[in-house]
Coordinates of C-alpha atoms in Angstrom, one line a residue:
X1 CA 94.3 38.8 120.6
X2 CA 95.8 38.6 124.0
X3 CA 97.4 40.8 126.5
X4 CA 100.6 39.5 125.0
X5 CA 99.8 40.9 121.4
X6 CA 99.0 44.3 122.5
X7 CA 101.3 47.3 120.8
X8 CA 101.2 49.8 123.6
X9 CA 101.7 47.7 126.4
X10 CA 105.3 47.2 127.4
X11 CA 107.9 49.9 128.4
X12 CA 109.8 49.2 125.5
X13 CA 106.9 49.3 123.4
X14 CA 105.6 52.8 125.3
X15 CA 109.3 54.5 124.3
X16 CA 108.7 53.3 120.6
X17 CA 105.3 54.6 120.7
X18 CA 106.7 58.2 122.4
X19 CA 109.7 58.3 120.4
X20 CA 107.3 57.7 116.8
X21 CA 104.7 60.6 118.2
X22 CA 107.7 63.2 119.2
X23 CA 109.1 62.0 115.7
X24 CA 105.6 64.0 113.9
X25 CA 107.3 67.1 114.6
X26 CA 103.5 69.2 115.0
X27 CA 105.0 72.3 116.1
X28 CA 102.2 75.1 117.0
X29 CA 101.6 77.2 113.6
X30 CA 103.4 74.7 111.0
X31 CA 102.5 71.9 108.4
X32 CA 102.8 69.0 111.0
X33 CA 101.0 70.1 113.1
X34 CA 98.4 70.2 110.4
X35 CA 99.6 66.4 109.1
X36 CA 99.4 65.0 112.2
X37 CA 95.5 64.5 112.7
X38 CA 95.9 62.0 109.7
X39 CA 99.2 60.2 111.0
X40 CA 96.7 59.7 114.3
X41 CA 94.1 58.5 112.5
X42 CA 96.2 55.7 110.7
X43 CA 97.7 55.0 114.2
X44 CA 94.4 54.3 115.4
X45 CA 92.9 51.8 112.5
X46 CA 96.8 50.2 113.8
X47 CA 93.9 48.8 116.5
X48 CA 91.1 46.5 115.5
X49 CA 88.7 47.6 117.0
X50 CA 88.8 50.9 115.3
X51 CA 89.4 48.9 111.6
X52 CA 86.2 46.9 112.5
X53 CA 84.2 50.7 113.5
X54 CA 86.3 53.6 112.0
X55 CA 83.0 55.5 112.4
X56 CA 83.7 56.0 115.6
X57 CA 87.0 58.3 115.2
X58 CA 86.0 61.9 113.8
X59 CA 88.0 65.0 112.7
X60 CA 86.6 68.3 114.0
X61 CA 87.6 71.8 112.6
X62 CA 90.1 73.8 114.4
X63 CA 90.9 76.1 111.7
X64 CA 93.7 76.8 109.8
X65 CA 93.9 73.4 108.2
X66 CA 94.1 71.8 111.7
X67 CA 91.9 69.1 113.3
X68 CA 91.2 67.8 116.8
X69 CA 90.9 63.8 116.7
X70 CA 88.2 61.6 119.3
X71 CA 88.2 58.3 119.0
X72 CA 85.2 56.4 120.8
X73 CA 85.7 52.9 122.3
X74 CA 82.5 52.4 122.9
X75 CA 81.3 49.0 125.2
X76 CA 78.1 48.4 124.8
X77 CA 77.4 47.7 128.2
X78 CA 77.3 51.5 130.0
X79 CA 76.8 55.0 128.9
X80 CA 79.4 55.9 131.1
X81 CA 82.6 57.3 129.7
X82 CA 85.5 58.6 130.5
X83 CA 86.7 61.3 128.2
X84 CA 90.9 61.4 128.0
X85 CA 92.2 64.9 127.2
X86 CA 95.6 66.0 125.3
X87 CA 97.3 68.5 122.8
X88 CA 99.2 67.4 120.0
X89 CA 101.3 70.3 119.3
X90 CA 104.4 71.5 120.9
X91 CA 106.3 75.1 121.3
X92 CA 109.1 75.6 118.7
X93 CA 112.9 74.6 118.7
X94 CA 115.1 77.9 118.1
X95 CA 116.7 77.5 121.7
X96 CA 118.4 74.2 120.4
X97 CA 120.2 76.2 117.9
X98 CA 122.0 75.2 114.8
X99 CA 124.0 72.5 116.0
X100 CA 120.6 70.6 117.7
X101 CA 117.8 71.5 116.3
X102 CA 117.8 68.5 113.4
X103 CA 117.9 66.0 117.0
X104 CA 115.1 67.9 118.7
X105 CA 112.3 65.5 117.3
X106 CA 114.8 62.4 118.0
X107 CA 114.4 61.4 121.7
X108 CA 117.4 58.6 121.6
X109 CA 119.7 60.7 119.6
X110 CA 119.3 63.9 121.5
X111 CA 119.6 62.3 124.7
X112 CA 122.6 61.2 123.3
X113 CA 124.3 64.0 121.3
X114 CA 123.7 65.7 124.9
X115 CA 126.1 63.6 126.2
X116 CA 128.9 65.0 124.0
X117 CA 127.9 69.0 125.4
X118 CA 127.4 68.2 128.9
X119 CA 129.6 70.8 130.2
X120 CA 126.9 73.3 127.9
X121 CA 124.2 71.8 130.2
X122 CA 122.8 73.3 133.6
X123 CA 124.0 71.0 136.3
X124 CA 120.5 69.1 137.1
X125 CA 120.1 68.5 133.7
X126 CA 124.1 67.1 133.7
X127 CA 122.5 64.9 136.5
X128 CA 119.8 63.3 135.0
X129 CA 121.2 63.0 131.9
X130 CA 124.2 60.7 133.5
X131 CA 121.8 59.0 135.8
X132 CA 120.4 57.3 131.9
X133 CA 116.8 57.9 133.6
X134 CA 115.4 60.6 131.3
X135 CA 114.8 61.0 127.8
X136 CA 115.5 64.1 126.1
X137 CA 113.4 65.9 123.3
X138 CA 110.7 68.6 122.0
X139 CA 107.3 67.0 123.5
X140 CA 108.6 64.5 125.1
X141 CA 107.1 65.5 128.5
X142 CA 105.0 68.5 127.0
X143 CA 102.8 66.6 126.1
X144 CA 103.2 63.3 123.4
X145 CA 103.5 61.2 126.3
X146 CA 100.3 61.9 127.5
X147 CA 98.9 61.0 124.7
X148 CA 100.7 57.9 124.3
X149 CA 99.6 56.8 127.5
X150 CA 96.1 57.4 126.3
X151 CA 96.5 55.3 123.3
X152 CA 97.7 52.7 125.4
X153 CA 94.7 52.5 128.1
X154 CA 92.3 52.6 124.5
X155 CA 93.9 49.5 123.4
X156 CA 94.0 47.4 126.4
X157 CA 90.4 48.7 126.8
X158 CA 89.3 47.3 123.1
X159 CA 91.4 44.3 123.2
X160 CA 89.9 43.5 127.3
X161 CA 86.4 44.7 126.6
X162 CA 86.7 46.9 129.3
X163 CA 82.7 47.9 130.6
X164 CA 83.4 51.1 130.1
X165 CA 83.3 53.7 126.9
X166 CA 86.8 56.1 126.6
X167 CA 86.3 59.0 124.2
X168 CA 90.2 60.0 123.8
X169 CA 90.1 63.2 122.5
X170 CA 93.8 64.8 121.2
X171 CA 93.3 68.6 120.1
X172 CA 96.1 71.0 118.2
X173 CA 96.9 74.5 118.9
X174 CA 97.1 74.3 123.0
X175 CA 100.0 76.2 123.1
X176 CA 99.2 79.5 122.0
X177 CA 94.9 80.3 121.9
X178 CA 93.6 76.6 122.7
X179 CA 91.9 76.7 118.8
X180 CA 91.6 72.3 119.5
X181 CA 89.8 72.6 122.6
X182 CA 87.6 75.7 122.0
X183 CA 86.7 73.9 118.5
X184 CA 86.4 70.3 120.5
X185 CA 83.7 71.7 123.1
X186 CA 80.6 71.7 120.8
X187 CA 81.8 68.2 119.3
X188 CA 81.7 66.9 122.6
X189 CA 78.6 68.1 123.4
X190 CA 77.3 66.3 120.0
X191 CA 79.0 62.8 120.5
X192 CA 77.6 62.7 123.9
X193 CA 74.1 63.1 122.7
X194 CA 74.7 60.9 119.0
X195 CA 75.8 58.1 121.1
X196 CA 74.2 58.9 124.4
X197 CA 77.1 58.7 126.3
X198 CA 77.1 60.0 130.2
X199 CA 80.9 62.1 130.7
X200 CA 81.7 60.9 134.5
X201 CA 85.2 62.4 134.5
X202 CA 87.6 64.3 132.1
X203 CA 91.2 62.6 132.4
X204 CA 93.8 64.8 131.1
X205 CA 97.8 63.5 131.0
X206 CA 99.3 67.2 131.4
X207 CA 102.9 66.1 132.8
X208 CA 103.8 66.3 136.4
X209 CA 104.8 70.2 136.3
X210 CA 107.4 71.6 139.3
X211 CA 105.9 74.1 141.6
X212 CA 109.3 76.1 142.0
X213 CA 113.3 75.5 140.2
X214 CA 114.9 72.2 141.3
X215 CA 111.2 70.4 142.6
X216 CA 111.5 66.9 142.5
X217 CA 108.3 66.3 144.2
X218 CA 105.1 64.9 141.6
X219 CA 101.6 65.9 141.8
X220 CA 98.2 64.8 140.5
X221 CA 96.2 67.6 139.7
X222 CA 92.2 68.0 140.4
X223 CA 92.0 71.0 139.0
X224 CA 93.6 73.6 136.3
X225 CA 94.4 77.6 136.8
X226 CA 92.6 80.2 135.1
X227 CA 94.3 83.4 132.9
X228 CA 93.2 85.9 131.7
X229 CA 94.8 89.1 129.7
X230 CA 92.8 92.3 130.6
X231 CA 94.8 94.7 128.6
X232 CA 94.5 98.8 127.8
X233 CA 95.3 101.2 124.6
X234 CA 96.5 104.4 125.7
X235 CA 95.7 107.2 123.4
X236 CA 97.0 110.9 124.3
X237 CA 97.9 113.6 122.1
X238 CA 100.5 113.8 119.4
X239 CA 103.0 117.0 119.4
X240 CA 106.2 117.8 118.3
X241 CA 109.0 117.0 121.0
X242 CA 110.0 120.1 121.0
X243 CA 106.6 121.7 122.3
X244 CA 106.1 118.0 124.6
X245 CA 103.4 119.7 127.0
X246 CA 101.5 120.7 124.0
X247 CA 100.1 116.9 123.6
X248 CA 100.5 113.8 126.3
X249 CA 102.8 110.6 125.1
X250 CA 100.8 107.4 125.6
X251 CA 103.8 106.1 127.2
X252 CA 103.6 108.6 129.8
X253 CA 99.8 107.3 130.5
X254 CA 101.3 103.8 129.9
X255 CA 103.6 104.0 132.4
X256 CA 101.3 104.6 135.4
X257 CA 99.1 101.9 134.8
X258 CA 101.9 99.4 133.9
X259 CA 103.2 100.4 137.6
X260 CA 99.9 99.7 139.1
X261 CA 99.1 96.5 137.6
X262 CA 102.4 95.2 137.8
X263 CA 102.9 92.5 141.2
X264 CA 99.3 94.0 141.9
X265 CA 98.1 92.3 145.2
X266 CA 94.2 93.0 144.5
X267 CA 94.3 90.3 142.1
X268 CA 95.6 87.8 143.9
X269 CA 93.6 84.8 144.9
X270 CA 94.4 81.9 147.6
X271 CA 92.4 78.9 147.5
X272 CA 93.3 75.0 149.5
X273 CA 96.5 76.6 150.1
X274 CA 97.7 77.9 146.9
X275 CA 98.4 80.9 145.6
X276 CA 98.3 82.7 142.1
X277 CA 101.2 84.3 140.9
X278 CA 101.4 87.8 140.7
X279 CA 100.2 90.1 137.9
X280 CA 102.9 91.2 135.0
X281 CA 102.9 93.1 131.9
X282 CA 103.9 90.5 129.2
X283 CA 103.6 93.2 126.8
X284 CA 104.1 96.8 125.8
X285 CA 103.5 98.3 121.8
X286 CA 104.0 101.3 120.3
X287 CA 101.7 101.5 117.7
X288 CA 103.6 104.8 116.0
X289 CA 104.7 102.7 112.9
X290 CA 108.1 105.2 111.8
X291 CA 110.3 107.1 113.7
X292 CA 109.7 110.7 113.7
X293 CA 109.9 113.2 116.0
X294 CA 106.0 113.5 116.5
X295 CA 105.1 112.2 120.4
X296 CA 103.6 108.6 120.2
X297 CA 100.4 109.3 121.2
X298 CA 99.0 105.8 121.0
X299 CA 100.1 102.6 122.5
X300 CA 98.8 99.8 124.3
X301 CA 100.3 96.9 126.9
X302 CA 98.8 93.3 127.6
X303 CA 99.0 92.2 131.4
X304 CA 99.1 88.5 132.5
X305 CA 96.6 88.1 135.6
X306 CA 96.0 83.6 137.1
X307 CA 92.7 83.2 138.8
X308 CA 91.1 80.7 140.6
X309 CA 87.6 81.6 141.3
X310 CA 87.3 84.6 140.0
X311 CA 85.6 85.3 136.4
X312 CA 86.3 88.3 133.9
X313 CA 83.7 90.4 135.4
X314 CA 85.4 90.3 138.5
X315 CA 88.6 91.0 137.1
X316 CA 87.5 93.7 134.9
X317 CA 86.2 95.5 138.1
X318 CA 89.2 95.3 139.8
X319 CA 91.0 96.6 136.5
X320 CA 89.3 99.7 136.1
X321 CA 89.0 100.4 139.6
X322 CA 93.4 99.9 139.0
X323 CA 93.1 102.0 135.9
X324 CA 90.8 104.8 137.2
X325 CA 93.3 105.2 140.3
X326 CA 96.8 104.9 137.7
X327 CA 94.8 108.1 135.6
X328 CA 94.2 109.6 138.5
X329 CA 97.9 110.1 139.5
X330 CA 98.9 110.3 136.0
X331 CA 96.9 113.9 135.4
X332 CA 98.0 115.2 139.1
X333 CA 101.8 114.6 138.0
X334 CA 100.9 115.8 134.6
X335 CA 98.9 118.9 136.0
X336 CA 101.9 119.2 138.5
X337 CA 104.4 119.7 135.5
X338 CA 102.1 121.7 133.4
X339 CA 102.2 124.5 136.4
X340 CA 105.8 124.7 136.7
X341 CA 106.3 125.3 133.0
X342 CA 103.8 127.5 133.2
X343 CA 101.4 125.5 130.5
X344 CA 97.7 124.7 130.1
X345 CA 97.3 121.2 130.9
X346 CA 95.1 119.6 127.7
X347 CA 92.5 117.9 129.4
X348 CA 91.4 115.0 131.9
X349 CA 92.1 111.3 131.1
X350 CA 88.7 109.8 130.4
X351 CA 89.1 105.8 131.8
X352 CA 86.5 103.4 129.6
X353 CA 85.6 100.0 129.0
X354 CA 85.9 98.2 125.4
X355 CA 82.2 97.9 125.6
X356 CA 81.6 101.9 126.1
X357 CA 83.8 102.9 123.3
X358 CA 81.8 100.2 121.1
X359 CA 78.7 101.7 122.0
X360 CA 79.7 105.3 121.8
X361 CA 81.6 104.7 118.1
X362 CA 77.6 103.2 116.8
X363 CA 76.1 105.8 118.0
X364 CA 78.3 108.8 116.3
X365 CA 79.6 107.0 112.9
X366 CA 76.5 104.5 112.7
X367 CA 77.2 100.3 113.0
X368 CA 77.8 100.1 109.6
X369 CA 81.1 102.2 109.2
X370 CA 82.1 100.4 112.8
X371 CA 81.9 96.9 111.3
X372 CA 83.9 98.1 108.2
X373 CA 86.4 99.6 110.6
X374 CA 86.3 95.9 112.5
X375 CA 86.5 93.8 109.5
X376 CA 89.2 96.1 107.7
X377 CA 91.8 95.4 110.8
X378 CA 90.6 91.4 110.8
X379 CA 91.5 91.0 107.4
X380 CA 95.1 90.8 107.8
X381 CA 96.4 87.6 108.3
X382 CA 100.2 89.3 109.1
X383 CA 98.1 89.9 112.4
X384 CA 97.2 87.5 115.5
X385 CA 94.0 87.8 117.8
X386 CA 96.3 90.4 120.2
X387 CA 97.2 93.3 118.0
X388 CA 93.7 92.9 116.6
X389 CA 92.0 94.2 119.7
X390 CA 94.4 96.5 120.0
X391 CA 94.2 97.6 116.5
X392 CA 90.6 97.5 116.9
X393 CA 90.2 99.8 119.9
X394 CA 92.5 102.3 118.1
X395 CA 90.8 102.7 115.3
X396 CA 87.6 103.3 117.1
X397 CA 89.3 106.1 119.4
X398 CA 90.8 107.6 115.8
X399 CA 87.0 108.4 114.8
X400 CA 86.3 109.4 118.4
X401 CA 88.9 111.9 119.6
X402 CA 86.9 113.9 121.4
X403 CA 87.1 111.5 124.1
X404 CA 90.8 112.0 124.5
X405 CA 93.3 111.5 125.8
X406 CA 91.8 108.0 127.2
X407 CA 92.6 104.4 128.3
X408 CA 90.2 102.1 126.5
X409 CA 90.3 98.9 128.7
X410 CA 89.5 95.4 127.1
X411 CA 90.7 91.8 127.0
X412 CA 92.9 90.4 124.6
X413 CA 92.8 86.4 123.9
X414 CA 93.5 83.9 125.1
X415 CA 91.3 83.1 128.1
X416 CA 91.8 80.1 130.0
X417 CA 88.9 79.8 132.8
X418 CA 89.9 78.2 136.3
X419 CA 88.1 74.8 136.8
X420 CA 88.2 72.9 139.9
X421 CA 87.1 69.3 141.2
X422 CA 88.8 68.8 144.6
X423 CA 85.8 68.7 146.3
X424 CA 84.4 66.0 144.1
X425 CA 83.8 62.7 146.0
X426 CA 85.0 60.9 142.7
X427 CA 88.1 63.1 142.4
X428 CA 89.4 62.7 145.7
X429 CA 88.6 58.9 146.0
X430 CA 90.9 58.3 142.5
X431 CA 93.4 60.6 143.5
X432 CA 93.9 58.6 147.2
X433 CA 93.9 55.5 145.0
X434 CA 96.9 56.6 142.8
X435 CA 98.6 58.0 145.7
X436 CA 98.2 54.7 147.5
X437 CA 99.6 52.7 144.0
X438 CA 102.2 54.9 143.6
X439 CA 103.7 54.6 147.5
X440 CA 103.0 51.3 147.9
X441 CA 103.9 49.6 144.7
X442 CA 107.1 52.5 143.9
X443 CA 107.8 54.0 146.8
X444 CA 106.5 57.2 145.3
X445 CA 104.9 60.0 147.2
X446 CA 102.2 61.5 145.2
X447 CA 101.2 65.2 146.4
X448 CA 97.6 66.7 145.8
X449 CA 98.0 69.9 143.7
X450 CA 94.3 71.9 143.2
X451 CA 95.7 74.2 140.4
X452 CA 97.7 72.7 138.0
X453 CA 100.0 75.5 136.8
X454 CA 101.0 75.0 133.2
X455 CA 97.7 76.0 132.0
X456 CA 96.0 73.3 130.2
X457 CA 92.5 72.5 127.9
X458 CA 90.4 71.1 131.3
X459 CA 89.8 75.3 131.4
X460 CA 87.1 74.4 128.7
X461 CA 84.9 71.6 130.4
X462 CA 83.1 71.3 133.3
X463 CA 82.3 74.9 133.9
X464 CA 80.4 76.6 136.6
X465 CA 76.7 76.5 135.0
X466 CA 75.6 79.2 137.0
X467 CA 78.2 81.8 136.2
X468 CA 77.0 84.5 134.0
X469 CA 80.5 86.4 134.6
X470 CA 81.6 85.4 131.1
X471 CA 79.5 87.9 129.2
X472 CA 82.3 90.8 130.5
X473 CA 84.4 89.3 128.3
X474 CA 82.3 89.0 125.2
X475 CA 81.5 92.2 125.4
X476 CA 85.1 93.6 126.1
X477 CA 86.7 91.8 123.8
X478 CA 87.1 93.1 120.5
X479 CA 87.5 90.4 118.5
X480 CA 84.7 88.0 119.8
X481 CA 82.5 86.0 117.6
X482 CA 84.9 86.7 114.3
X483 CA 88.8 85.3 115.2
X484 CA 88.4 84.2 118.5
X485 CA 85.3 82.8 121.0
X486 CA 84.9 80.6 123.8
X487 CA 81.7 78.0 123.7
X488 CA 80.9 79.0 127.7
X489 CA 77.0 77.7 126.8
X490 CA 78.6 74.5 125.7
X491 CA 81.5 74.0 128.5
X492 CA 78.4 74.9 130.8
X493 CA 76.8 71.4 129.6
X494 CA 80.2 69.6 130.2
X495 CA 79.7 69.4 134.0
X496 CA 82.0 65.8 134.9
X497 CA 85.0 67.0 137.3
X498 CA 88.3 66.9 136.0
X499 CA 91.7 64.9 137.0
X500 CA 95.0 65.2 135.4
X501 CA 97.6 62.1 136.0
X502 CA 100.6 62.4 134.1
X503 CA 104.3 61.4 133.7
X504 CA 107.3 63.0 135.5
X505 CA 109.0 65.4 133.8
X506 CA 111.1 68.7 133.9
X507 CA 112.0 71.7 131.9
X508 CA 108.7 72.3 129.5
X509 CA 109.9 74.4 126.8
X510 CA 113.2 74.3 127.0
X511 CA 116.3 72.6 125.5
X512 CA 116.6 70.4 128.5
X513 CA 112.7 69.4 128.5
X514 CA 113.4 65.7 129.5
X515 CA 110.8 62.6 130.7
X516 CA 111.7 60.1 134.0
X517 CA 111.1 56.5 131.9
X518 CA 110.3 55.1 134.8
X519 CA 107.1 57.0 135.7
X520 CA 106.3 57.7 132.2
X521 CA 106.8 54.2 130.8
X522 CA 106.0 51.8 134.1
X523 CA 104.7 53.5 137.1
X524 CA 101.9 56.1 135.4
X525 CA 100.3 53.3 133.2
X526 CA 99.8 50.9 136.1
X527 CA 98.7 54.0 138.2
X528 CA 96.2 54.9 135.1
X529 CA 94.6 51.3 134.9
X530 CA 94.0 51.4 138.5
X531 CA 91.8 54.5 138.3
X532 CA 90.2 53.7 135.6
X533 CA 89.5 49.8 136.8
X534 CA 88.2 50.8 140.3
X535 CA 85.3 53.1 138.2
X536 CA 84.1 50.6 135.8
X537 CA 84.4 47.4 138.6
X538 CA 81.3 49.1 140.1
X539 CA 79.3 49.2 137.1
X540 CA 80.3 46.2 136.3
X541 CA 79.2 44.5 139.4

């Protein structure tokens, strides 16, 4: 077989390819995204190579019926591999609406029934629509075509005998808790010793993200942002409303804290320039199930917080040092209020880690009774990892009152570490390579970004080996080691910097998520051969 025979090679043959993967409609949470591990797989024996040594694709476990697929082209000539990262899934389609939705997993005919609603259409996405440079469609840029691309460097590596081994590795579930990666850590780990491979870089093909509305600008990423969700239960004391100083609403507690964690400045981090985005609340629940017109004396809020260097015992410092100082006002205000009416205020607020509660809970109603209390709340499937911990924590503090009222501070999943490789002499010689491609062969200009900003699975490779930060969140998150964990030991043996090159695109998530052909189906390819050429030319020489 020649060049000329290859499936994946051509533009027109990329689009097919796109339009065929957007076509497995593997939205986060359904049954395609559970089918589509197998449609990869009979994609894959679509190769030769793989049809002559189908031992060398595996399925690995990601729960819930799901799979994360690698498939190893393996040379025979070097241990050295490059391992290319991306998610199968995709977010869902309610925004499309009635009228849409059936064309959402149909690139060509979305793009154009569009045309027929432009006037419905914000006026950059009227723009490109006209211009006939985009396609249109769920996963079209988020992130099937970075997988695509992936398929297609595999085959012109098995069909050219490339001297070089690619592991492509495609993972569900990145959308929501990263289930595909976490799972996909250990494997890694395993096929690297089982074929004694050496990782030199981890490739992802995240999309070219926009910094701010309206960017036209595209970036190559060496490096990914971290979040994390340190999150509280407040827990006052129930009265009736008509006696309110009698008890303390959790809201009331909730409401301090929300205020101080909200656009927080202490959590802020620069690094090379950049910035993380300011800490928000991206939720708040009443845990009172019925209306009544008892006080709700228990609820608890989830607060978004990026970081770049910092790990969760860093953050969790800086979150009960938040916390302590929220309490603090809250009881003067409260105090304040109690000696107008002329009431005795019910107590201080006691401030406490997820850890201490844990600890405090064994020691008064024994381990054994704790564990049932843990495993009662994780049996219910109605519930995800989230209102778990909160559930958790609550049920704790029921058998623990005297500690009331109190803020029981904790993490709730998911946690997506930072990684960074922009001071890697690898990283930074590839990236000045596809920046010299790109402007001389396109007349593109390629800009550096250190943090790629969509969040994406390199979090779970190549982390720092000498960080020991990450046991603050095992131990403050209640849930650990039964719905939800993170292989740090693992991703501490992963240590290959990380590079993301993907297509153009705009709008993730949205009914206007749209890919630029040109870079997706001409310029990124070409820029992706380069890379990879100029690191196996060496070893081949």
């Amino acid at each position: 077989m020649g060049v000329g025979d290859l499936k994946w090679n051509q533009p027109e043959q990329l689009e097919d390819l796109l339009c065929e993967l957007v076509g497995w409609d593997s939205r986060t949470g359904t049954m395609g995204e559970i089918e589509f591990s197998t449609r990869m797989l009979k994609k894959l024996l679509e190769l030769h190579y793989f049809q002559e040594n189908s031992s060398h694709i595996h399925f690995h476990d990601a729960g819930k019926g799901r799979n994360a697929v690698t498939a190893l082209y393996r040379s025979g000539v070097t241990n050295k591999t490059i391992v290319l990262i991306s998610h199968f899934d995709t977010v869902h389609t309610e925004e499309f609406g009635a009228g849409l939705e059936d064309f959402a997993f149909q690139p060509r005919q979305l793009t154009e029934e569009l045309k027929n609603r432009m006037a419905e259409l914000p006026e950059d996405a009227q723009e490109d629509l006209a211009s006939n440079e985009y396609l249109f469609g769920r996963g079209t840029m988020d992130m099937k075509m970075g997988l695509a691309l992936h398929l297609h460097l595999l085959e012109r590596a098995t069909v050219e005998k490339w001297p070089i081994n690619l592991l492509l590795l495609t993972v569900p579930d990145e959308e929501v808790n990263s289930s595909g990666m976490r799972a996909a850590v250990k494997e890694l780990v395993e096929l690297r010793e089982f074929y004694g491979l050496e990782y030199e870089l981890f490739l992802n093909g995240e999309p070219s993200f926009s910094q701010k509305p309206q960017d036209p600008n595209y970036y190559i990423y060496s490096g990914t942002i971290g979040k994390i969700m340190p999150s509280a239960l407040f827990y006052g004391r129930e009265t009736h409303a008509g006696e309110p100083l009698s008890g303390m609403t959790s809201h009331y507690m909730a409401s301090y804290l929300t205020r101080a964690m909200e656009f927080n400045a202490d959590f802020v981090e620069e690094a090379y320039g950049e910035r993380t985005p300011l800490p928000v609340c991206l939720q708040q629940l009443d845990l009172k199930e019925d209306y009544s017109t008892q006080t709700s004396h228990h609820c608890a809020a989830l607060y978004n917080v990026f970081v770049m260097r910092q790990n969760a015992d860093g953050i969790m410092k800086i979150f009960k040092d938040t916390a302590v100082r929220a309490m603090a006002d809250c009881e003067k205000d409260y105090k304040a209020v109690c000696e107008r009416e002329g009431v005795e205020p019910i107590g201080d607020i006691n401030v406490l880690e997820y850890r201490e509660l844990l600890a405090y809970a064994n020691d008064k109603i024994g381990k054994g009774e704790v564990q049932e209390i843990l495993e009662g709340v994780m049996a219910d499937d109605t519930l995800d990892e989230r209102k778990m911990s909160m559930l958790i924590s609550d049920r704790l503090l029921l058998h623990c009152q005297e500690l009331t009222p109190a803020v029981v501070l904790f993490y709730a999943p998911p946690y997506y570490p930072a990684i960074n490789s922009s001071d890697n002499e690898l990283v930074q010689e590839k990236i000045a390579l596809a920046q010299k491609v790109l402007q001389d062969e396109f007349q593109v200009e390629a800009k550096q970004v250190h943090y790629f900003n969509g969040i994406s699975d390199l979090s779970y490779v190549n982390y720092d080996a000498a960080d020991s930060g990450w046991q603050s969140y095992q131990h403050n998150t209640p849930v650990w080691g039964e719905t939800y964990s993170i292989p740090f030991k693992e991703m501490q043996q992963l240590q290959a910097p990380v590079l993301n090159i993907g297509p153009f695109g705009k709008d993730a998530h949205k009914l206007t998520e749209r890919l630029h052909k040109k870079s997706a189906f001409i310029q990124t390819p070409h820029v992706l051969e380069k890379v990879i050429e100029s690191i196996f030319v060496p070893i081949k020489a």
